[in-house]
Tab-separated table of C-alpha atoms in Angstrom:
chain	number	residue	atom	x	y	z
F	1	UNK	CA	9.647	49.463	9.881
F	2	UNK	CA	9.041	46.417	7.683
F	3	UNK	CA	6.514	46.237	4.866
F	4	UNK	CA	6.330	42.443	5.163
F	5	UNK	CA	3.490	40.889	7.138
F	6	UNK	CA	4.441	38.994	10.244
F	7	UNK	CA	4.893	35.293	9.592
F	8	UNK	CA	2.254	33.035	11.096
F	9	UNK	CA	2.456	29.290	11.461
F	10	UNK	CA	0.560	27.457	8.722
F	11	UNK	CA	-2.707	25.996	9.937
F	12	UNK	CA	-4.535	23.716	7.561
F	13	UNK	CA	-8.258	24.232	7.352
F	14	UNK	CA	-8.741	20.861	5.680
F	15	UNK	CA	-6.972	17.552	6.224
F	16	UNK	CA	-3.784	17.298	4.222
F	17	UNK	CA	-4.140	15.959	0.704
F	18	UNK	CA	-1.689	13.618	-1.016
F	19	UNK	CA	1.181	15.167	-2.890
F	20	UNK	CA	0.030	16.220	-6.379
F	21	UNK	CA	3.096	14.721	-8.057
F	22	UNK	CA	2.319	11.361	-6.418
F	23	UNK	CA	-1.239	11.449	-7.752
F	24	UNK	CA	-0.030	12.328	-11.251
F	25	UNK	CA	2.578	9.543	-11.164
F	26	UNK	CA	-0.137	7.027	-10.302
F	27	UNK	CA	-2.355	8.306	-13.106
F	28	UNK	CA	0.480	8.223	-15.652
F	29	UNK	CA	1.372	4.668	-14.595
F	30	UNK	CA	-2.086	3.404	-15.569
F	31	UNK	CA	-2.020	1.211	-18.673
F	32	UNK	CA	-3.300	3.034	-21.780
F	33	UNK	CA	-6.164	0.556	-22.265
F	34	UNK	CA	-7.549	1.360	-18.808
F	35	UNK	CA	-10.875	3.101	-19.165
F	36	UNK	CA	-11.811	5.636	-16.548
F	37	UNK	CA	-15.448	4.725	-17.205
F	38	UNK	CA	-15.017	1.031	-16.363
F	39	UNK	CA	-15.300	-0.452	-12.906
F	40	UNK	CA	-12.463	-2.202	-11.099
F	41	UNK	CA	-13.082	-5.823	-10.169
F	42	UNK	CA	-12.370	-6.523	-6.492
F	43	UNK	CA	-10.073	-9.486	-5.902
F	44	UNK	CA	-8.457	-11.629	-3.233
F	45	UNK	CA	-5.296	-13.544	-4.010
F	46	UNK	CA	-3.053	-15.950	-2.157
F	47	UNK	CA	-0.270	-18.434	-2.741
F	48	UNK	CA	-0.494	-21.678	-0.809
F	49	UNK	CA	1.231	-25.046	-1.228
F	50	UNK	CA	2.523	-24.319	-4.724
F	51	UNK	CA	-0.832	-23.038	-6.012
F	52	UNK	CA	-1.783	-19.435	-6.835
F	53	UNK	CA	-5.463	-18.578	-6.321
F	54	UNK	CA	-7.255	-15.409	-7.327
F	55	UNK	CA	-10.903	-14.855	-6.376
F	56	UNK	CA	-12.850	-12.046	-8.061
F	57	UNK	CA	-16.257	-10.574	-7.184
F	58	UNK	CA	-18.417	-10.771	-10.311
F	59	UNK	CA	-22.058	-11.096	-9.244
F	60	UNK	CA	-24.806	-11.053	-11.834
F	61	UNK	CA	-22.795	-12.084	-14.895
F	62	UNK	CA	-22.950	-15.142	-17.107
F	63	UNK	CA	-19.360	-16.449	-17.072
F	64	UNK	CA	-19.783	-18.231	-20.416
F	65	UNK	CA	-20.861	-15.052	-22.247
F	66	UNK	CA	-19.783	-12.054	-20.168
F	67	UNK	CA	-16.341	-12.908	-18.746
F	68	UNK	CA	-12.963	-13.102	-20.514
F	69	UNK	CA	-9.708	-14.177	-18.853
F	70	UNK	CA	-6.426	-13.678	-20.704
F	71	UNK	CA	-2.788	-14.230	-19.747
F	72	UNK	CA	0.150	-12.542	-21.434
F	73	UNK	CA	3.723	-11.793	-20.363
F	74	UNK	CA	3.115	-12.661	-16.711
F	75	UNK	CA	-0.095	-10.573	-16.454
F	76	UNK	CA	-3.584	-11.971	-16.022
F	77	UNK	CA	-6.449	-9.755	-17.171
F	78	UNK	CA	-10.092	-10.334	-16.317
F	79	UNK	CA	-12.758	-8.452	-18.266
F	80	UNK	CA	-16.488	-8.671	-17.666
F	81	UNK	CA	-19.632	-6.958	-18.887
F	82	UNK	CA	-22.951	-6.625	-17.062
F	83	UNK	CA	-25.867	-5.149	-18.991
F	84	UNK	CA	-28.606	-3.186	-17.340
F	85	UNK	CA	-32.155	-4.391	-17.815
F	86	UNK	CA	-34.588	-1.491	-17.717
F	87	UNK	CA	-37.863	-2.207	-15.967
F	88	UNK	CA	-40.723	0.240	-15.617
F	89	UNK	CA	-41.035	1.611	-12.087
F	90	UNK	CA	-37.761	0.018	-10.900
F	91	UNK	CA	-34.749	1.622	-9.255
F	92	UNK	CA	-31.241	0.167	-9.257
F	93	UNK	CA	-28.026	1.081	-7.468
F	94	UNK	CA	-26.061	-1.747	-9.097
F	95	UNK	CA	-23.021	-1.050	-11.278
F	96	UNK	CA	-23.467	-1.923	-14.929
F	97	UNK	CA	-21.083	-1.747	-17.850
F	98	UNK	CA	-17.495	-2.925	-18.266
F	99	UNK	CA	-15.439	-4.339	-15.415
F	100	UNK	CA	-11.738	-5.174	-15.570
F	101	UNK	CA	-8.689	-6.084	-13.518
F	102	UNK	CA	-5.126	-6.875	-14.502
F	103	UNK	CA	-2.846	-8.586	-11.990
F	104	UNK	CA	0.801	-9.640	-12.218
F	105	UNK	CA	1.264	-13.381	-11.795
F	106	UNK	CA	3.801	-14.655	-9.261
F	107	UNK	CA	7.185	-15.831	-10.589
F	108	UNK	CA	7.027	-19.481	-11.645
F	109	UNK	CA	3.270	-19.419	-12.408
F	110	UNK	CA	2.359	-22.073	-14.987
F	111	UNK	CA	0.369	-20.019	-17.513
F	112	UNK	CA	-0.511	-23.150	-19.533
F	113	UNK	CA	-2.278	-24.871	-16.613
F	114	UNK	CA	-4.974	-22.418	-15.483
F	115	UNK	CA	-8.354	-23.464	-14.050
F	116	UNK	CA	-11.297	-21.087	-13.674
F	117	UNK	CA	-14.615	-21.723	-11.927
F	118	UNK	CA	-17.608	-19.500	-11.151
F	119	UNK	CA	-19.827	-20.117	-8.126
F	120	UNK	CA	-22.298	-17.765	-6.411
F	121	UNK	CA	-20.922	-14.624	-8.079
F	122	UNK	CA	-17.270	-15.429	-7.333
F	123	UNK	CA	-14.808	-16.220	-10.119
F	124	UNK	CA	-11.933	-18.400	-8.861
F	125	UNK	CA	-8.801	-18.738	-10.988
F	126	UNK	CA	-6.032	-21.137	-9.907
F	127	UNK	CA	-2.723	-22.272	-11.342
F	128	UNK	CA	0.326	-24.169	-10.125
F	129	UNK	CA	3.448	-22.224	-9.205
F	130	UNK	CA	6.890	-23.790	-9.204
F	131	UNK	CA	10.118	-22.578	-7.710
F	132	UNK	CA	11.770	-20.017	-9.918
F	133	UNK	CA	14.175	-22.033	-12.131
F	134	UNK	CA	16.550	-19.077	-12.486
F	135	UNK	CA	18.648	-18.519	-9.370
F	136	UNK	CA	19.595	-15.019	-8.309
F	137	UNK	CA	22.684	-13.812	-10.163
F	138	UNK	CA	25.168	-11.343	-8.746
F	139	UNK	CA	27.026	-8.992	-11.072
F	140	UNK	CA	30.679	-8.175	-10.434
F	141	UNK	CA	31.509	-4.460	-10.429
F	142	UNK	CA	34.797	-3.434	-12.036
F	143	UNK	CA	36.429	-0.263	-10.793
F	144	UNK	CA	37.725	2.053	-13.508
F	145	UNK	CA	39.534	5.370	-13.696
F	146	UNK	CA	37.845	8.500	-15.114
F	147	UNK	CA	39.515	7.686	-18.473
F	148	UNK	CA	37.924	4.215	-18.497
F	149	UNK	CA	40.999	2.147	-17.602
F	150	UNK	CA	40.469	-0.813	-15.279
F	151	UNK	CA	42.153	-0.669	-11.891
F	152	UNK	CA	43.075	-3.592	-9.686
């Protein structure tokens, strides 16, 4: 006679959730300046005919006062702020506060030649992209013995 319960196949009551370690890795990979209270800016991006274009949804902001675009080390960061205006007897489901998005630029992007326009709540940022001037380089592997001597 066994004191162990019979083994039953595992049946999930809920849909399977992502692996916890994967979720933690994503959280740890977030840049330290990322605020969990801020809102992510939604973007579209494409590369066409040597020109990189990024379009960002930013309705209800004044681009001259409320939007900042910066480029550093191949990363473009867009920050925006939308302030809530309280009105008596009004209800709002809009998002207010800080908005941000940081995107890697494609290789060859000309960071010194960026244009930005704002029309109908859409911020459009464009820049020329050239072929990468550095060709791919292959590294030769030298075989050695456990003592570190090169072999032929």
